[in-house]
Short mmCIF file of C-alpha atoms and ligand atoms in Angstrom, two decimals:
data_model
loop_
_atom_site.label_atom_id
_atom_site.label_comp_id
_atom_site.label_asym_id
_atom_site.label_seq_id
_atom_site.Cartn_x
_atom_site.Cartn_y
_atom_site.Cartn_z
CA MET W 909 -24.39 107.06 -15.28
CA THR W 910 -24.75 106.18 -11.61
CA ALA W 911 -27.30 108.25 -9.74
CA LYS W 912 -26.58 110.13 -6.54
CA LEU W 913 -28.11 108.18 -3.66
CA ILE W 914 -30.57 110.13 -1.52
CA LYS W 915 -30.17 108.36 1.80
CA GLY W 916 -33.03 108.75 4.25
CA THR W 917 -30.89 107.33 7.05
CA GLU W 918 -28.39 110.22 6.69
CA ILE W 919 -31.01 112.96 6.25
CA ARG W 920 -32.87 111.59 9.29
CA GLU W 921 -29.72 112.07 11.43
CA GLU W 922 -29.28 115.65 10.17
CA ILE W 923 -32.88 116.55 11.00
CA LEU W 924 -32.95 114.74 14.36
CA ASN W 925 -29.78 116.61 15.40
CA GLU W 926 -31.45 119.90 14.42
CA ILE W 927 -34.57 119.02 16.45
CA GLU W 928 -32.47 117.93 19.46
CA GLY W 929 -30.64 121.27 19.46
CA GLU W 930 -33.88 123.23 19.24
CA VAL W 931 -35.52 121.21 22.03
CA LYS W 932 -32.57 122.04 24.33
CA GLN W 933 -32.77 125.76 23.50
CA ILE W 934 -36.53 125.92 24.06
CA LYS W 935 -36.22 124.03 27.34
CA GLU W 936 -33.61 126.52 28.60
CA LYS W 937 -35.49 129.61 27.44
CA HIS W 938 -39.13 128.59 28.01
CA GLY W 939 -38.89 125.66 30.43
CA ALA W 940 -41.05 123.47 28.16
CA VAL W 941 -40.46 120.32 26.12
CA PRO W 942 -42.61 118.78 23.35
CA GLY W 943 -45.17 116.30 24.72
CA LEU W 944 -46.27 113.40 22.53
CA VAL W 945 -48.79 110.72 23.45
CA THR W 946 -49.10 107.52 21.44
CA ILE W 947 -52.32 105.58 21.94
CA LEU W 948 -52.06 101.93 21.00
CA VAL W 949 -55.20 99.79 21.12
CA GLY W 950 -54.50 96.06 21.08
CA GLU W 951 -51.27 94.21 20.36
CA ASN W 952 -50.75 94.22 16.59
CA PRO W 953 -47.03 93.24 16.27
CA ALA W 954 -46.33 95.68 13.40
CA SER W 955 -47.95 98.52 15.39
CA ILE W 956 -45.94 97.61 18.50
CA SER W 957 -42.62 97.76 16.61
CA TYR W 958 -43.58 101.07 14.96
CA VAL W 959 -44.65 102.59 18.28
CA THR W 960 -41.46 101.32 19.98
CA LEU W 961 -39.38 103.15 17.36
CA LYS W 962 -41.40 106.35 17.90
CA ILE W 963 -40.85 106.17 21.66
CA LYS W 964 -37.11 105.58 21.24
CA THR W 965 -36.80 108.55 18.88
CA ALA W 966 -38.87 110.83 21.13
CA HIS W 967 -36.73 109.93 24.16
CA ARG W 968 -33.51 110.58 22.26
CA LEU W 969 -34.79 114.08 21.45
CA GLY W 970 -35.73 114.91 25.04
CA PHE W 971 -39.50 114.86 24.44
CA ASN W 972 -42.00 114.02 27.12
CA GLU W 973 -43.31 110.75 25.64
CA ILE W 974 -46.37 109.00 26.95
CA GLN W 975 -47.17 105.50 25.79
CA ASP W 976 -50.84 104.78 26.43
CA SER W 977 -51.51 101.08 25.72
CA GLN W 978 -55.13 99.99 25.83
CA PRO W 979 -56.77 96.54 25.58
CA VAL W 980 -58.06 95.38 22.19
CA ASP W 981 -61.69 95.42 23.45
CA LEU W 982 -61.59 99.07 24.59
CA PRO W 983 -65.05 100.51 23.78
CA GLU W 984 -65.09 103.30 21.20
CA ALA W 985 -66.63 105.71 23.73
CA ASP W 986 -63.71 105.11 26.13
CA LEU W 987 -61.19 105.77 23.37
CA LEU W 988 -62.99 109.02 22.51
CA ALA W 989 -62.93 110.01 26.20
CA LEU W 990 -59.19 109.32 26.32
CA ILE W 991 -58.60 111.56 23.30
CA ASP W 992 -60.68 114.26 24.95
CA LYS W 993 -58.49 113.99 28.07
CA TYR W 994 -55.30 114.50 26.02
CA ASN W 995 -56.94 117.29 23.98
CA ARG W 996 -57.32 119.20 27.27
CA ASP W 997 -53.87 118.35 28.65
CA ASP W 998 -51.57 121.39 28.24
CA SER W 999 -48.40 119.31 28.52
CA ILE W 1000 -49.37 117.30 25.42
CA HIS W 1001 -48.68 118.88 22.01
CA GLY W 1002 -49.10 115.87 19.77
CA ILE W 1003 -51.65 113.04 19.86
CA LEU W 1004 -51.10 109.98 17.80
CA VAL W 1005 -53.55 107.11 17.53
CA GLN W 1006 -51.75 104.11 16.07
CA LEU W 1007 -53.60 102.57 13.11
CA PRO W 1008 -55.12 100.15 12.32
CA LEU W 1009 -57.73 100.21 15.09
CA PRO W 1010 -59.81 97.14 16.04
CA LYS W 1011 -62.86 96.57 13.82
CA HIS W 1012 -65.46 97.66 16.41
CA VAL W 1013 -63.99 101.18 16.42
CA ASP W 1014 -64.86 103.79 13.77
CA GLU W 1015 -61.41 104.98 12.69
CA LYS W 1016 -62.70 108.15 11.04
CA LYS W 1017 -64.66 109.19 14.14
CA VAL W 1018 -61.58 108.66 16.32
CA LEU W 1019 -59.17 110.60 14.09
CA ASN W 1020 -61.68 113.44 13.76
CA ALA W 1021 -61.91 113.67 17.57
CA ILE W 1022 -58.26 114.74 17.85
CA ASP W 1023 -57.80 118.49 18.34
CA PRO W 1024 -56.55 119.69 14.89
CA ASP W 1025 -53.89 121.73 16.74
CA LYS W 1026 -52.49 118.50 18.22
CA ASP W 1027 -52.96 116.38 15.09
CA VAL W 1028 -49.24 115.91 14.35
CA ASP W 1029 -50.00 113.17 11.80
CA GLY W 1030 -51.83 115.81 9.72
CA PHE W 1031 -54.79 113.54 8.86
CA HIS W 1032 -57.62 115.59 10.41
CA PRO W 1033 -59.83 117.19 7.71
CA VAL W 1034 -58.94 120.64 9.10
CA ASN W 1035 -55.24 119.97 8.49
CA VAL W 1036 -55.96 118.47 5.06
CA GLY W 1037 -57.77 121.74 4.24
CA ARG W 1038 -54.92 123.84 5.64
CA LEU W 1039 -52.48 121.91 3.44
CA MET W 1040 -54.65 122.54 0.40
CA ILE W 1041 -54.71 126.29 1.08
CA GLY W 1042 -50.93 126.26 1.58
CA GLY W 1043 -48.57 128.99 2.82
CA ASP W 1044 -48.93 130.11 6.44
CA GLU W 1045 -52.14 128.10 6.81
CA VAL W 1046 -50.18 124.82 6.92
CA LYS W 1047 -49.58 123.58 10.45
CA PHE W 1048 -48.80 119.89 10.23
CA PRO W 1049 -47.93 118.52 6.80
CA PRO W 1050 -48.51 114.75 6.80
CA CYS W 1051 -45.28 112.98 7.75
CA THR W 1052 -44.39 110.79 4.74
CA PRO W 1053 -45.04 113.55 2.15
CA ALA W 1054 -43.17 116.06 4.33
CA GLY W 1055 -40.25 113.61 4.42
CA ILE W 1056 -40.33 113.24 0.64
CA GLN W 1057 -40.24 117.00 0.08
CA GLU W 1058 -37.40 117.39 2.59
CA MET W 1059 -35.35 114.73 0.78
CA ILE W 1060 -35.83 116.46 -2.59
CA VAL W 1061 -34.78 119.81 -1.13
CA ARG W 1062 -31.78 118.47 0.81
CA ALA W 1063 -30.59 116.58 -2.29
CA GLY W 1064 -30.36 119.98 -4.00
CA VAL W 1065 -32.92 119.15 -6.69
CA GLU W 1066 -34.52 122.19 -8.40
CA THR W 1067 -38.28 122.07 -7.87
CA LYS W 1068 -39.33 125.44 -9.33
CA GLY W 1069 -40.86 124.80 -12.74
CA ALA W 1070 -39.97 121.11 -12.57
CA GLU W 1071 -42.32 118.51 -14.05
CA VAL W 1072 -43.33 116.39 -11.06
CA VAL W 1073 -45.18 113.15 -11.70
CA VAL W 1074 -46.73 111.37 -8.71
CA VAL W 1075 -47.73 107.73 -9.16
CA GLY W 1076 -50.57 106.99 -6.70
CA ARG W 1077 -53.46 109.04 -5.31
CA SER W 1078 -53.77 107.84 -1.71
CA ASN W 1079 -54.76 110.29 1.02
CA ILE W 1080 -51.58 109.60 2.98
CA VAL W 1081 -48.97 109.91 0.21
CA GLY W 1082 -50.03 110.62 -3.40
CA LYS W 1083 -52.60 113.41 -2.96
CA PRO W 1084 -50.78 115.35 -0.21
CA ILE W 1085 -47.33 115.27 -1.85
CA ALA W 1086 -48.85 116.38 -5.16
CA ASN W 1087 -50.58 119.23 -3.35
CA MET W 1088 -47.39 120.25 -1.55
CA MET W 1089 -45.26 120.28 -4.71
CA LEU W 1090 -47.65 122.59 -6.57
CA GLN W 1091 -47.77 125.29 -3.88
CA LYS W 1092 -46.01 128.55 -4.54
CA GLY W 1093 -42.87 128.72 -2.44
CA PRO W 1094 -39.46 127.16 -1.81
CA GLY W 1095 -39.10 123.41 -2.28
CA ALA W 1096 -42.22 123.40 -4.50
CA ASN W 1097 -43.63 125.60 -7.31
CA SER W 1098 -43.64 122.59 -9.63
CA THR W 1099 -45.99 121.51 -12.41
CA VAL W 1100 -47.65 118.41 -11.02
CA THR W 1101 -49.36 115.42 -12.64
CA ILE W 1102 -50.94 112.62 -10.61
CA VAL W 1103 -51.22 109.24 -12.30
CA HIS W 1104 -53.17 106.26 -10.98
CA THR W 1105 -54.98 103.04 -11.90
CA GLY W 1106 -57.31 104.98 -14.23
CA THR W 1107 -54.47 106.63 -16.19
CA LYS W 1108 -54.19 105.65 -19.86
CA ASP W 1109 -50.51 106.22 -20.58
CA LEU W 1110 -48.54 105.69 -17.37
CA GLU W 1111 -45.26 105.29 -19.23
CA GLY W 1112 -45.70 108.49 -21.28
CA HIS W 1113 -46.33 110.57 -18.14
CA CYS W 1114 -43.44 109.05 -16.17
CA LYS W 1115 -41.03 109.72 -19.07
CA ARG W 1116 -41.71 113.48 -18.80
CA ALA W 1117 -40.89 113.68 -15.09
CA ASP W 1118 -37.95 115.71 -13.81
CA ILE W 1119 -39.03 114.46 -10.37
CA LEU W 1120 -40.79 111.09 -10.27
CA ILE W 1121 -42.48 110.18 -6.98
CA VAL W 1122 -43.77 106.62 -6.93
CA ALA W 1123 -46.21 105.49 -4.23
CA ALA W 1124 -48.23 102.63 -5.73
CA GLY W 1125 -47.29 99.63 -3.58
CA VAL W 1126 -46.58 97.51 -6.68
CA PRO W 1127 -43.04 96.08 -6.78
CA GLY W 1128 -41.15 97.07 -9.92
CA LEU W 1129 -44.14 98.95 -11.41
CA VAL W 1130 -41.98 101.71 -12.88
CA LYS W 1131 -39.65 100.32 -15.53
CA PRO W 1132 -36.15 101.78 -15.93
CA GLN W 1133 -36.90 102.89 -19.50
CA TRP W 1134 -39.76 105.07 -18.15
CA ILE W 1135 -37.24 107.25 -16.31
CA LYS W 1136 -36.02 110.45 -17.94
CA PRO W 1137 -32.20 110.48 -17.90
CA GLY W 1138 -31.01 112.59 -14.96
CA ALA W 1139 -34.41 112.65 -13.19
CA CYS W 1140 -34.82 112.58 -9.42
CA VAL W 1141 -36.63 109.36 -8.44
CA ILE W 1142 -38.31 109.04 -5.06
CA ASP W 1143 -39.46 105.47 -4.45
CA VAL W 1144 -41.99 105.40 -1.61
CA GLY W 1145 -43.05 101.78 -2.16
CA VAL W 1146 -42.27 99.24 0.53
CA ASN W 1147 -43.18 95.76 -0.68
CA ARG W 1148 -42.40 92.50 1.13
CA VAL W 1149 -41.24 90.12 -1.57
CA GLY W 1150 -39.80 87.31 0.58
CA GLU W 1151 -37.77 86.54 3.70
CA LYS W 1152 -34.09 86.17 4.53
CA ILE W 1153 -31.88 85.64 7.58
CA SER W 1154 -30.41 88.86 8.95
CA GLU W 1155 -26.57 88.84 9.02
CA LYS W 1156 -26.67 91.07 12.11
CA THR W 1157 -29.20 89.23 14.30
CA GLY W 1158 -29.51 85.79 12.71
CA LYS W 1159 -33.30 86.28 12.74
CA LYS W 1160 -35.73 86.03 9.82
CA ILE W 1161 -36.45 89.42 8.23
CA ALA W 1162 -38.52 90.56 5.25
CA ILE W 1163 -36.91 91.21 1.88
CA LEU W 1164 -38.16 94.66 0.85
CA LYS W 1165 -38.46 95.98 -2.67
CA GLY W 1166 -39.61 99.36 -3.92
CA ASP W 1167 -41.95 100.25 -6.77
CA VAL W 1168 -38.96 101.02 -9.01
CA ASP W 1169 -36.36 98.55 -10.23
CA PHE W 1170 -33.49 100.17 -8.29
CA ASP W 1171 -30.47 98.43 -9.84
CA GLU W 1172 -31.32 99.46 -13.40
CA ALA W 1173 -32.97 102.78 -12.51
CA LYS W 1174 -29.86 104.07 -10.73
CA GLU W 1175 -27.96 103.90 -14.03
CA ILE W 1176 -30.46 106.32 -15.64
CA ALA W 1177 -31.66 108.64 -12.86
CA GLY W 1178 -29.69 111.65 -11.62
CA SER W 1179 -30.62 110.94 -8.02
CA ILE W 1180 -32.63 108.14 -6.42
CA THR W 1181 -33.81 106.87 -3.03
CA PRO W 1182 -33.03 103.25 -2.07
CA VAL W 1183 -35.53 100.82 -0.51
CA PRO W 1184 -35.02 100.24 2.36
CA GLY W 1185 -33.15 103.25 3.78
CA GLY W 1186 -34.83 105.89 1.61
CA VAL W 1187 -38.22 107.43 2.41
CA GLY W 1188 -38.90 104.95 5.25
CA PRO W 1189 -36.72 106.57 7.95
CA MET W 1190 -38.20 110.01 7.20
CA THR W 1191 -41.77 109.43 8.45
CA ILE W 1192 -41.05 109.23 12.20
CA THR W 1193 -38.51 112.05 11.83
CA MET W 1194 -41.18 114.36 10.44
CA LEU W 1195 -43.61 113.29 13.17
CA MET W 1196 -41.06 114.52 15.70
CA ARG W 1197 -40.68 117.78 13.80
CA ASN W 1198 -44.44 118.31 13.74
CA THR W 1199 -44.61 117.72 17.51
CA LEU W 1200 -41.87 120.30 18.08
CA LYS W 1201 -43.75 122.70 15.76
CA SER W 1202 -46.90 122.20 17.82
CA LEU W 1203 -45.08 123.29 20.99
CA LYS W 1204 -43.61 126.27 19.13
CA PHE W 1205 -47.09 127.32 17.92
CA LYS W 1206 -48.27 127.17 21.51
CA LEU W 1207 -45.35 129.29 22.72
CA GLY W 1208 -45.92 131.73 19.83
CA ILE W 1209 -42.39 131.24 18.45
CA GLU W 1210 -43.27 129.55 15.11
P1 LIG J 227 -52.47 102.86 -1.44
O1 LIG J 227 -52.67 101.42 -1.80
O2 LIG J 227 -53.41 103.54 -0.53
O3 LIG J 227 -52.42 103.71 -2.79
C1 LIG J 227 -51.71 103.26 -3.91
C2 LIG J 227 -52.04 104.14 -5.09
O4 LIG J 227 -51.29 103.70 -6.20
C3 LIG J 227 -53.50 104.13 -5.48
O5 LIG J 227 -53.93 105.47 -5.57
C4 LIG J 227 -53.54 103.49 -6.87
O6 LIG J 227 -54.42 104.17 -7.73
C5 LIG J 227 -52.11 103.62 -7.35
N1 LIG J 227 -51.74 102.42 -8.11
C6 LIG J 227 -51.72 101.15 -7.66
N2 LIG J 227 -51.37 100.30 -8.66
C7 LIG J 227 -51.18 101.08 -9.76
C8 LIG J 227 -50.85 100.79 -11.10
N3 LIG J 227 -50.64 99.55 -11.52
N4 LIG J 227 -50.77 101.83 -11.96
C9 LIG J 227 -50.99 103.10 -11.54
N5 LIG J 227 -51.30 103.42 -10.28
C10 LIG J 227 -51.41 102.42 -9.40
O7 LIG J 227 -50.97 102.95 -0.93
P2 LIG J 227 -50.18 104.07 -0.06
O8 LIG J 227 -50.65 104.00 1.33
O9 LIG J 227 -50.18 105.37 -0.78
O10 LIG J 227 -48.72 103.45 -0.12
C11 LIG J 227 -48.04 103.26 -1.34
C12 LIG J 227 -46.73 102.54 -1.07
O11 LIG J 227 -45.92 103.36 -0.25
C13 LIG J 227 -46.88 101.22 -0.31
O12 LIG J 227 -45.88 100.31 -0.77
C14 LIG J 227 -46.61 101.59 1.12
O13 LIG J 227 -46.09 100.52 1.89
C15 LIG J 227 -45.57 102.67 0.94
N6 LIG J 227 -45.52 103.64 2.05
C16 LIG J 227 -44.31 103.88 2.62
C17 LIG J 227 -44.22 104.79 3.64
C18 LIG J 227 -42.88 105.05 4.26
O14 LIG J 227 -41.88 104.60 3.77
N7 LIG J 227 -42.76 105.77 5.31
C19 LIG J 227 -45.34 105.47 4.10
C20 LIG J 227 -46.57 105.23 3.47
C21 LIG J 227 -46.65 104.32 2.43
#
């Protein structure tokens, strides 16, 4: 059997087109566009390329995008003052502080200073609590888990009553996606198990999964024989396992591998995400959707 490929690159285009259409409508009707500020402290190359992609996407969608680049030695108090300024700015609906921050800055303190109603990353404790409560309480689901759920739904996979097994318990992927899949409602209502480094029988749990979500950061952790025939497999892992020369640009690029052995797993699973081109493209897409949601909350139309 060859699994159906769940392509993040295609789903991203569908969602971005939906957002673009909505932004135009809101602009015509309400004269407002989503405002997103990205604060980058220092010049970490990976952060710069991630931020550049965010800016490009925001511009394509007609957002008001502000790139606020600050020197690496910016004092913590100045960064907190900057966040306070954007918290008060009515034209800004989403505030994003690019991580990691320099060592002299307390990351937790900075993230907690963001107004929860502008926390489009969904990492503020208030938004973590809202996610836990579920239903109408949820404002900004964290972006990677929101992307995962969207992929499962758009692939037409039944989630109600499904056995979902999540490998990994991080605060940015494992715990929130597990929490989202167990909520009562569409695209969820599943029976969820979280497995991690303390789990005794990883294989036994994975074998039961109708939907297997793997976010461990260990290349090839999940063996093909652990996959239930016909299961939906979402591979969140992005592991650099070497380098190669890009055919397109002639430059050196990383060879990426997921946490699941894709070539063999696709012969057993019913549907599967590739790495790269699977979950990866969804994160920025969902960030854009959260920023649009934030404007809609403000206008009272969400
Ligand atoms: P993390 O290191 O914070 O958490 C990994 C989790 O996996 C831990 O809870 C750990 O208990 C579990 N784990 C690790 N090894 C295990 C093992 N041998 N057996 C069982 N459980 C094990 O990582 P994270 O931030 O959640 O990211 C996980 C992976 O997803 C990474 O490869 C990361 O690059 C990728 N990721 C991708 C995206 C994206 O595509 N947009 C976003 C976030 C993370």
